[in-house]
Coordinates of C-alpha atoms and ligand atoms in Angstrom, one line a residue:
M1 CA 103.3 93.9 88.5
S2 CA 99.5 95.1 87.5
S3 CA 97.9 94.7 84.8
T4 CA 94.6 94.8 82.4
Y5 CA 91.9 92.9 83.4
F6 CA 88.5 93.3 82.0
I7 CA 85.1 92.4 83.8
R8 CA 82.6 92.1 81.2
G9 CA 78.9 91.1 82.0
A10 CA 78.8 91.2 85.7
T11 CA 76.3 93.0 88.7
V12 CA 78.1 96.0 89.4
V13 CA 77.3 97.1 93.1
S14 CA 79.1 100.7 92.6
I15 CA 78.1 102.3 95.7
D16 CA 78.2 106.0 93.6
P17 CA 75.2 107.8 93.5
V18 CA 75.9 109.0 89.8
I19 CA 76.2 105.4 88.7
G20 CA 74.3 102.8 91.1
T21 CA 73.3 99.4 90.3
V22 CA 73.5 98.0 87.2
S23 CA 73.5 94.6 86.0
D24 CA 75.4 93.6 82.7
C25 CA 77.7 95.9 83.0
D26 CA 82.0 95.8 81.6
V27 CA 84.6 96.9 84.2
L28 CA 88.3 97.8 82.8
I29 CA 91.4 97.9 84.9
Q30 CA 94.2 99.7 84.0
G31 CA 97.0 99.9 86.0
E32 CA 96.1 101.1 89.5
D33 CA 93.1 102.7 88.3
I34 CA 89.4 101.7 87.1
K35 CA 89.1 103.3 84.2
A36 CA 85.5 102.2 82.7
V37 CA 82.5 101.4 83.7
G38 CA 79.3 100.6 82.0
P39 CA 77.2 98.4 79.9
N40 CA 78.9 97.2 76.1
L41 CA 82.5 98.7 76.8
E42 CA 85.5 97.0 74.8
A43 CA 88.3 95.8 75.9
P44 CA 91.7 96.4 75.3
N45 CA 93.9 93.9 73.1
D46 CA 96.3 93.5 75.9
A47 CA 93.5 93.0 78.7
V48 CA 93.0 89.5 81.2
I49 CA 89.4 89.2 80.6
I50 CA 87.3 88.4 83.8
D51 CA 83.6 86.6 82.7
G52 CA 81.6 88.2 85.2
T53 CA 77.9 86.2 84.9
D54 CA 76.8 85.1 88.0
A55 CA 78.6 87.2 89.9
I56 CA 78.7 90.6 91.9
V57 CA 81.1 93.5 91.2
S58 CA 81.6 95.5 94.2
P59 CA 84.0 98.1 96.2
G60 CA 86.5 96.6 98.4
F61 CA 85.1 96.8 102.6
V62 CA 86.6 99.1 104.3
D63 CA 87.1 98.5 108.3
T64 CA 88.0 101.7 110.0
H65 CA 88.5 100.2 113.3
R66 CA 90.7 96.5 114.3
H67 CA 93.8 95.6 116.6
T68 CA 95.2 94.0 113.8
W69 CA 97.8 92.0 115.8
Q70 CA 95.6 89.8 118.5
I71 CA 94.6 87.3 115.7
Q72 CA 97.2 84.7 117.5
L73 CA 95.0 85.3 120.1
R74 CA 91.2 84.1 119.1
C75 CA 88.2 82.5 120.6
V76 CA 90.0 83.8 123.9
T77 CA 87.2 86.6 124.4
C78 CA 84.6 84.7 123.1
D79 CA 82.3 85.2 126.5
F80 CA 84.3 88.4 127.7
S81 CA 83.3 92.0 129.2
L82 CA 85.1 94.6 128.4
F83 CA 86.8 95.0 132.0
E84 CA 87.2 91.2 131.2
Y85 CA 89.2 91.9 127.9
F86 CA 91.4 94.4 129.6
L87 CA 92.6 92.2 132.3
H88 CA 93.2 89.1 129.9
I89 CA 94.5 91.0 126.4
R90 CA 96.1 95.1 127.8
N91 CA 97.7 93.5 130.7
K92 CA 98.5 89.2 130.2
F93 CA 98.1 88.7 126.2
G94 CA 99.9 91.7 125.5
S95 CA 102.7 91.9 127.5
C96 CA 103.5 88.5 125.8
Y97 CA 104.4 89.2 122.3
L98 CA 107.9 89.2 120.6
P99 CA 108.7 90.9 117.8
E100 CA 108.0 88.8 115.6
D101 CA 104.7 87.6 116.9
V102 CA 103.8 90.3 115.7
Y103 CA 104.5 90.2 112.4
L104 CA 103.0 87.1 111.6
G105 CA 99.7 88.3 114.0
N106 CA 99.5 92.2 111.1
Y107 CA 100.7 90.1 108.1
C108 CA 97.9 87.4 108.5
G109 CA 95.5 89.8 110.0
A110 CA 95.8 91.1 106.9
L111 CA 95.9 87.7 104.4
E112 CA 92.2 87.0 106.6
S113 CA 91.4 90.5 105.8
L114 CA 91.7 90.7 101.9
D115 CA 90.3 86.8 102.5
N116 CA 86.9 88.5 103.5
G117 CA 86.6 91.1 100.6
I118 CA 88.7 93.5 103.1
T119 CA 90.9 95.7 100.8
C120 CA 92.2 98.4 103.5
L121 CA 92.2 98.8 107.1
V122 CA 92.5 101.6 109.8
D123 CA 95.5 98.8 112.3
H124 CA 95.3 101.2 115.9
C125 CA 98.0 99.1 116.9
H126 CA 98.9 99.2 120.8
I127 CA 101.6 96.1 120.4
L128 CA 104.6 98.8 120.1
N129 CA 106.4 97.0 123.2
S130 CA 110.0 98.2 121.1
P131 CA 111.5 99.3 118.3
D132 CA 111.6 96.5 117.4
H133 CA 108.2 95.6 117.9
S134 CA 107.2 98.3 115.3
D135 CA 108.8 97.5 112.8
A136 CA 107.3 94.0 112.8
A137 CA 104.7 95.6 112.7
V138 CA 104.8 97.5 109.2
R139 CA 105.7 95.3 107.9
G140 CA 103.3 92.3 108.1
L141 CA 100.8 95.4 106.8
Q142 CA 102.8 95.7 103.5
D143 CA 103.9 92.7 102.9
A144 CA 100.8 91.6 102.7
Q145 CA 100.0 94.3 100.2
I146 CA 96.8 95.8 101.8
R147 CA 95.5 99.3 102.1
G148 CA 95.4 100.8 105.2
A149 CA 96.8 103.3 107.6
F150 CA 99.1 101.7 110.6
C151 CA 98.6 104.3 113.1
Y152 CA 101.6 104.2 115.9
G153 CA 99.6 103.8 119.6
L154 CA 101.3 105.0 122.2
Y155 CA 99.6 103.1 124.9
R156 CA 102.8 100.4 127.3
N157 CA 101.1 96.9 127.8
P158 CA 102.5 96.4 131.7
K159 CA 105.9 94.8 132.6
Y160 CA 105.9 92.3 135.2
A161 CA 108.0 90.6 136.9
W162 CA 107.2 87.3 135.0
T163 CA 107.8 89.2 131.5
P164 CA 109.6 86.7 129.1
D165 CA 112.6 88.4 128.0
G166 CA 113.2 90.5 124.6
V167 CA 108.9 90.9 125.4
L168 CA 109.4 94.5 126.6
T169 CA 111.7 97.0 126.3
D170 CA 113.8 98.8 128.6
A171 CA 114.6 101.9 127.0
A172 CA 114.7 104.5 130.5
E173 CA 113.4 107.4 128.3
P174 CA 109.4 106.5 129.3
D175 CA 108.8 108.8 126.5
W176 CA 110.3 106.5 124.1
R177 CA 107.7 106.0 121.4
L178 CA 107.0 109.6 121.1
D179 CA 111.0 109.5 119.3
D180 CA 110.0 105.8 117.8
A181 CA 106.9 107.3 116.1
K182 CA 108.9 109.8 114.2
R183 CA 111.7 107.3 113.5
V184 CA 108.7 104.9 112.3
R185 CA 107.1 108.3 110.2
E186 CA 109.8 108.6 108.0
K187 CA 111.9 104.6 107.9
F188 CA 108.4 103.6 106.1
F189 CA 106.5 105.7 105.0
S190 CA 106.6 108.6 102.1
R191 CA 107.0 112.4 102.7
E192 CA 103.7 113.2 101.0
N193 CA 101.8 110.3 102.7
A194 CA 99.9 110.9 100.3
A195 CA 95.8 109.3 99.6
T196 CA 97.5 107.4 97.0
D197 CA 100.1 106.1 98.8
L198 CA 99.2 102.2 99.6
L199 CA 99.5 102.1 103.3
R200 CA 99.8 105.3 105.3
F201 CA 101.5 106.6 108.8
G202 CA 98.4 107.6 111.3
F203 CA 98.7 107.8 114.6
A204 CA 96.8 106.7 118.0
P205 CA 97.3 108.3 121.4
A206 CA 97.2 106.4 124.4
E207 CA 93.5 105.6 125.8
I208 CA 93.0 108.7 125.9
E209 CA 89.3 108.9 128.5
R210 CA 91.7 108.1 130.6
S211 CA 95.2 110.0 130.2
S212 CA 94.2 113.8 131.6
L213 CA 93.4 116.2 128.7
E214 CA 96.2 118.3 128.9
Q215 CA 98.0 114.7 127.6
S216 CA 94.7 113.6 125.0
I217 CA 96.2 117.0 123.6
K218 CA 99.7 117.0 123.4
E219 CA 99.4 113.8 122.1
V220 CA 97.1 114.3 119.5
E221 CA 99.0 117.2 118.0
Y222 CA 102.8 115.1 118.2
G223 CA 100.1 113.2 115.4
R224 CA 99.3 116.0 114.6
S225 CA 102.7 117.1 114.3
L226 CA 104.3 114.3 112.4
G227 CA 102.2 114.5 109.0
A228 CA 99.4 111.5 110.3
A229 CA 96.9 110.3 108.1
V230 CA 94.5 109.3 111.0
I231 CA 94.6 110.8 113.6
T232 CA 92.4 107.5 115.4
A233 CA 91.3 106.9 119.6
H234 CA 88.5 105.1 121.5
A235 CA 85.9 107.5 122.8
S236 CA 83.1 107.7 125.0
M237 CA 82.0 103.5 125.4
G238 CA 78.9 103.1 126.5
K239 CA 79.0 101.7 129.9
Y240 CA 82.5 102.6 129.9
D241 CA 81.8 106.0 129.8
K242 CA 82.7 107.9 132.7
G243 CA 81.6 111.1 131.8
Y244 CA 84.8 112.6 130.4
H245 CA 83.0 114.0 127.4
L246 CA 86.3 114.5 125.5
V247 CA 84.8 115.5 122.2
R248 CA 82.9 118.5 124.4
R249 CA 86.0 119.6 125.3
L250 CA 87.9 119.2 122.0
H251 CA 85.7 121.0 120.8
E252 CA 85.6 124.6 123.2
R253 CA 89.7 124.2 122.1
K254 CA 88.5 123.8 119.0
L255 CA 90.7 121.0 118.3
L256 CA 88.4 119.1 116.5
K257 CA 89.8 117.7 112.7
P258 CA 88.9 115.8 110.6
D259 CA 91.8 113.6 110.8
L260 CA 90.1 112.3 113.9
L261 CA 88.7 109.2 113.8
L262 CA 87.2 108.2 116.8
S263 CA 85.7 104.3 117.7
H264 CA 82.5 103.2 119.9
C265 CA 81.2 106.6 121.4
A266 CA 77.9 105.0 121.8
S267 CA 77.5 107.4 124.0
L268 CA 78.1 111.0 122.5
H269 CA 75.5 113.4 123.7
D270 CA 73.7 115.4 120.8
D271 CA 76.5 118.5 121.7
E272 CA 78.7 116.4 120.6
L273 CA 76.8 114.4 117.4
Q274 CA 76.7 117.7 116.7
A275 CA 80.2 118.9 116.9
V276 CA 81.9 115.6 115.4
R277 CA 79.5 116.8 111.8
E278 CA 81.2 120.7 112.2
T279 CA 84.4 119.5 112.4
G280 CA 84.5 116.8 109.4
V281 CA 85.8 114.2 112.6
S282 CA 85.2 111.0 111.5
L283 CA 83.4 107.8 113.7
S284 CA 83.8 103.7 114.0
S285 CA 80.8 102.1 115.1
T286 CA 82.3 98.1 116.2
P287 CA 78.5 95.7 116.5
D288 CA 80.2 93.1 118.0
T289 CA 82.2 93.9 119.8
E290 CA 80.3 97.0 121.6
L291 CA 76.5 95.0 121.7
Q292 CA 79.0 92.0 123.9
M293 CA 81.0 94.2 125.9
G294 CA 78.7 96.6 127.1
M295 CA 80.1 99.6 124.9
G296 CA 76.2 100.6 124.1
Q297 CA 74.4 101.1 121.3
P298 CA 76.7 101.0 117.8
V299 CA 75.9 105.3 116.9
A300 CA 76.6 104.8 113.7
F301 CA 72.7 105.7 112.0
K302 CA 71.8 108.0 115.0
A303 CA 75.3 110.2 114.1
R304 CA 74.1 109.3 110.2
K305 CA 71.4 111.0 111.1
H306 CA 73.2 114.0 112.6
G307 CA 74.9 114.3 109.5
C308 CA 78.9 112.6 110.9
I309 CA 80.9 110.7 108.5
C310 CA 80.7 107.3 110.4
S311 CA 81.5 103.7 109.0
I312 CA 82.0 100.6 110.6
G313 CA 85.2 98.3 112.5
V314 CA 86.4 94.8 112.6
D315 CA 88.2 95.8 116.5
I316 CA 89.5 92.5 117.8
V317 CA 90.5 89.4 116.3
S318 CA 90.6 87.9 119.1
N319 CA 86.4 88.4 119.9
N320 CA 84.6 87.5 115.7
P321 CA 86.5 87.3 112.5
A322 CA 87.5 90.1 110.5
D323 CA 84.5 90.1 108.5
M324 CA 82.5 92.5 107.3
F325 CA 79.3 90.7 106.2
Q326 CA 79.1 90.2 110.4
Q327 CA 79.6 93.7 111.5
M328 CA 76.5 94.5 108.9
R329 CA 74.6 92.0 109.5
L330 CA 75.0 93.4 113.3
I331 CA 74.3 97.1 113.5
L332 CA 71.4 96.4 111.1
Q333 CA 69.0 94.0 112.3
A334 CA 70.5 95.7 116.4
Q335 CA 69.2 98.9 114.2
R336 CA 65.8 97.9 113.2
H337 CA 65.9 96.1 116.6
K338 CA 66.0 98.9 118.0
D339 CA 63.9 101.1 116.0
N340 CA 61.3 99.0 115.7
E341 CA 61.0 98.2 119.7
A342 CA 60.4 102.0 119.4
A343 CA 57.7 102.1 116.8
D344 CA 54.2 102.6 118.1
G345 CA 52.4 100.0 117.7
S346 CA 53.2 97.2 114.5
P347 CA 56.1 99.2 111.9
L348 CA 54.7 99.3 108.7
K349 CA 58.6 99.7 107.1
V350 CA 62.0 99.1 108.1
S351 CA 64.0 102.1 109.7
H352 CA 67.5 100.9 107.3
T353 CA 68.3 99.6 104.7
C354 CA 70.4 96.4 103.5
F355 CA 71.5 99.6 100.8
D356 CA 72.1 102.2 104.0
V357 CA 74.4 99.3 105.9
L358 CA 76.9 98.5 102.7
T359 CA 77.6 101.9 102.2
L360 CA 78.9 102.4 105.4
A361 CA 81.1 99.5 104.7
T362 CA 82.3 100.8 101.8
L363 CA 82.5 104.3 101.6
G364 CA 81.6 106.0 104.8
G365 CA 84.9 103.9 105.8
A366 CA 86.6 105.4 102.4
E367 CA 85.6 108.9 103.4
A368 CA 86.5 108.2 107.2
M369 CA 89.9 107.3 106.3
G370 CA 89.8 111.0 104.4
L371 CA 89.6 108.1 101.0
K372 CA 86.9 109.2 100.0
E373 CA 87.7 110.2 96.2
V374 CA 90.7 107.6 95.9
V375 CA 88.2 103.9 96.8
G376 CA 84.7 103.2 98.5
S377 CA 83.2 102.3 94.7
V378 CA 83.7 101.3 92.1
T379 CA 84.0 105.0 90.2
P380 CA 86.3 105.6 87.4
G381 CA 89.5 107.0 88.3
K382 CA 89.7 105.3 91.2
K383 CA 91.9 102.8 92.5
A384 CA 91.2 99.1 91.6
D385 CA 89.8 98.2 95.3
L386 CA 87.3 95.4 94.7
L387 CA 85.2 92.5 95.1
I388 CA 83.8 90.1 92.6
T389 CA 81.5 87.7 94.2
K390 CA 80.3 84.1 92.8
C391 CA 76.2 83.5 92.7
T392 CA 76.7 80.1 92.2
S393 CA 76.6 78.6 95.4
T394 CA 73.1 77.6 97.5
R395 CA 73.3 80.2 99.6
M396 CA 73.5 83.0 97.0
T397 CA 70.4 81.3 93.7
P398 CA 68.9 82.3 93.2
V399 CA 69.8 86.4 93.6
N400 CA 67.0 89.0 93.1
D401 CA 68.5 91.4 94.2
P402 CA 72.0 92.2 94.9
V403 CA 73.1 94.4 96.9
A404 CA 69.7 91.8 99.6
A405 CA 72.4 89.5 98.6
L406 CA 76.4 90.6 99.9
V407 CA 74.7 92.0 102.7
L408 CA 72.7 89.6 103.8
Y409 CA 73.7 86.3 102.3
A410 CA 77.3 86.4 100.7
N411 CA 80.1 85.1 102.5
A412 CA 84.0 84.8 102.1
S413 CA 83.7 82.0 101.0
D414 CA 80.7 83.8 97.4
I415 CA 84.0 86.0 96.7
D416 CA 85.8 85.1 94.2
T417 CA 88.3 87.4 93.3
V418 CA 90.0 91.0 95.4
F419 CA 92.0 93.2 93.9
V420 CA 93.9 95.6 95.5
N421 CA 95.1 99.1 94.1
G422 CA 95.2 96.5 90.8
K423 CA 96.4 93.7 91.6
M424 CA 94.6 91.0 92.4
V425 CA 95.2 89.5 95.0
K426 CA 92.4 86.2 95.8
E427 CA 92.6 85.1 92.6
N428 CA 89.9 81.8 92.1
G429 CA 88.8 81.2 95.5
Q430 CA 92.4 81.4 96.5
L431 CA 95.2 84.0 98.1
A432 CA 97.2 84.7 95.4
G433 CA 100.7 83.6 95.9
I434 CA 100.7 83.0 99.4
K435 CA 101.8 79.0 100.3
W436 CA 99.0 79.5 103.5
P437 CA 99.9 76.0 105.0
E438 CA 103.5 77.0 105.4
V439 CA 102.5 80.5 107.0
R440 CA 99.3 78.5 108.8
K441 CA 102.2 76.1 110.4
K442 CA 104.1 79.2 111.9
L443 CA 100.6 81.5 112.4
V444 CA 100.2 78.0 115.3
K445 CA 103.6 78.1 116.2
S446 CA 103.2 81.5 117.4
S447 CA 100.0 81.7 119.3
N448 CA 101.4 78.6 121.7
D449 CA 103.9 80.9 121.9
I450 CA 102.1 83.2 123.5
M451 CA 100.1 80.9 125.5
E452 CA 102.7 79.5 127.3
R453 CA 105.1 82.2 128.2
A454 CA 101.4 83.8 129.4
R455 CA 100.8 81.0 131.6
A456 CA 103.6 82.4 134.0
A457 CA 100.9 86.2 134.5
D458 CA 99.4 86.5 137.8
M459 CA 96.5 87.5 137.4
D460 CA 95.5 87.8 141.1
E461 CA 98.5 90.6 140.3
I462 CA 97.1 91.5 137.3
T463 CA 93.5 91.8 138.9
H464 CA 94.5 93.6 141.9
R465 CA 96.7 96.2 139.0
V466 CA 93.2 96.8 137.4
L467 CA 91.1 97.4 139.9
S468 CA 93.3 100.2 141.8
V469 CA 92.7 102.2 139.1
Y470 CA 89.0 100.8 137.9
N471 CA 85.3 101.2 139.9
P472 CA 83.4 98.8 138.1
V473 CA 80.4 100.9 139.1
G474 CA 81.3 104.6 139.1
G475 CA 84.0 103.6 135.6
Y476 CA 87.7 104.6 135.5
N477 CA 90.4 106.4 137.8
A478 CA 91.0 109.1 135.3
K479 CA 93.8 109.7 138.1
N480 CA 95.4 106.8 136.9
A481 CA 96.0 107.1 133.5
H482 CA 96.9 103.4 131.7
I483 CA 95.9 100.6 133.4
Ligands
ZN501 ZN1 89.4 99.5 119.8

C-alpha cells in the first residue's frame, strides 16, 4: 500500500539540472510519484512526516548490468581472470542451479540491491536452464518489488555426464528458449511493457561476439519482435576482444537502435562510439570486473566525451557486492589516475568530479534503460525511487559537500530509508517486511547444495572443452559459438 510521505528539511541532491542540490528542502511523495520538491512546502494532513535533519535525499541507484542469480556463489571469482570465470561459473556452477536456487538468487540479489540503495536494475539472466528456471527468475525479482528489466538470456549452460537431474531441460528442440521467452513475455509482463511498469521484459542474446553475425542479428531482431524494452549484450571486452567490431557491423546494417544496451565495451573504436552516440545505443561499465579481469579501462567517461549514454553496472555478485558506492569509487579514481598519468607535468585539476560519477550511477542508468522521464532524479512527476542517507555516523560527520559525501564516504549502513515506486522498502536501516534470518537460512542451504553438486564436475573435461573454442593468445574462435 502506498501512502503520502513528507520529508522535511533534508539536503536534496536531486541530480535534476534545474533543481540542483538544495539544503533545508522538502520532498512530497504521493502514491507512486514525487509530487513536489522545494523549501517550505506545506505538508498534507494525511502525510507521514519524515524528519530530514542531517540527511541527504538522492535518487535511487540504477544498475545497468547484473547477473543477479550468482548470489550463492559469493567470493568464488574474487581471484579469477575472465577465463577462469568462464570455466567455473559459465561451465560448472551454471549447470548446478535448480529452479529454486534461481528464485532465491534473484530474490536475495534484489533484496541486497534495495538494502544498498539500488532501486532499479537490468538483470541479464543467463541461468535459464528450463522453463521452471525462467519462471523462478522472474518471480524472484517481482517478489522483492525492485524496479528493473528482466532480460531473458539465450545462453546455454552446458550439460555433462555429471550434471544432476532437474538442472537442465532435456527439450529436444535446441531453440526452445525462443518459445520460452515468448511464453515468459506473455505470462509475466503487461502487453504494453510500459516504461512505468515496475518490472519490464527485456532480452539478452547468447554471447553475441561468439555467434555468427547472422545469428546475432536473428536474436536481436527476435527480441525486438517480442517488444523487449531493453536488449542487452556483452561487447568489445578489452583483452578479450577478438576484433569482431560488432557495433560497426550492426551500424552498417542500420541495426543499432536505442533499445540496445551494451556492457563493458572498453575496446570500442572512435567510429563505433560515434555510431553509439548517433543511434542512441547505451553503454554499461562494470568497474570491478573490468579492472580485475582484463576487460580494459572502463569506457564510461571516454564515451561520455563522445556524447554517448553511459551508466554503471555491478555485474557479478560472485565477485563483488551489489554496492554502487564501491563501483562509483573505482571508476572515478581509475579514470582520474589514467588522466593524471597522461598529463604533462603535475595535474592542477582533477579530470572528473564526484557529481559526474553520481550522475552516471543514477540518471545515466535511467537513461540507458529508457527511463529518463520515469526515474533517475528527484524531480516532481517522476516515480518516487529515493534514498534517505543519514549523515550521523562517524564516517558521515560533518558533511561539507553532500555530493562528495555520497560518492566517497557513505556506505549502505548510512542509508536509512529506500523508496521504490513510492513504497518504503527499507525503513530505519532495515529491509521492510523481510524476515531476513529465515531467508538467509534458505540462501545458505541453497549455496551449500550448489557447492555440493559442483563437486562432481570434471574440471579437466570442462577445461578441455573451453580450450577447444578459446585461444588464450588470440581471443575466441568465432566458428565455435557457446563455450
Ligand atoms: Zn556480464
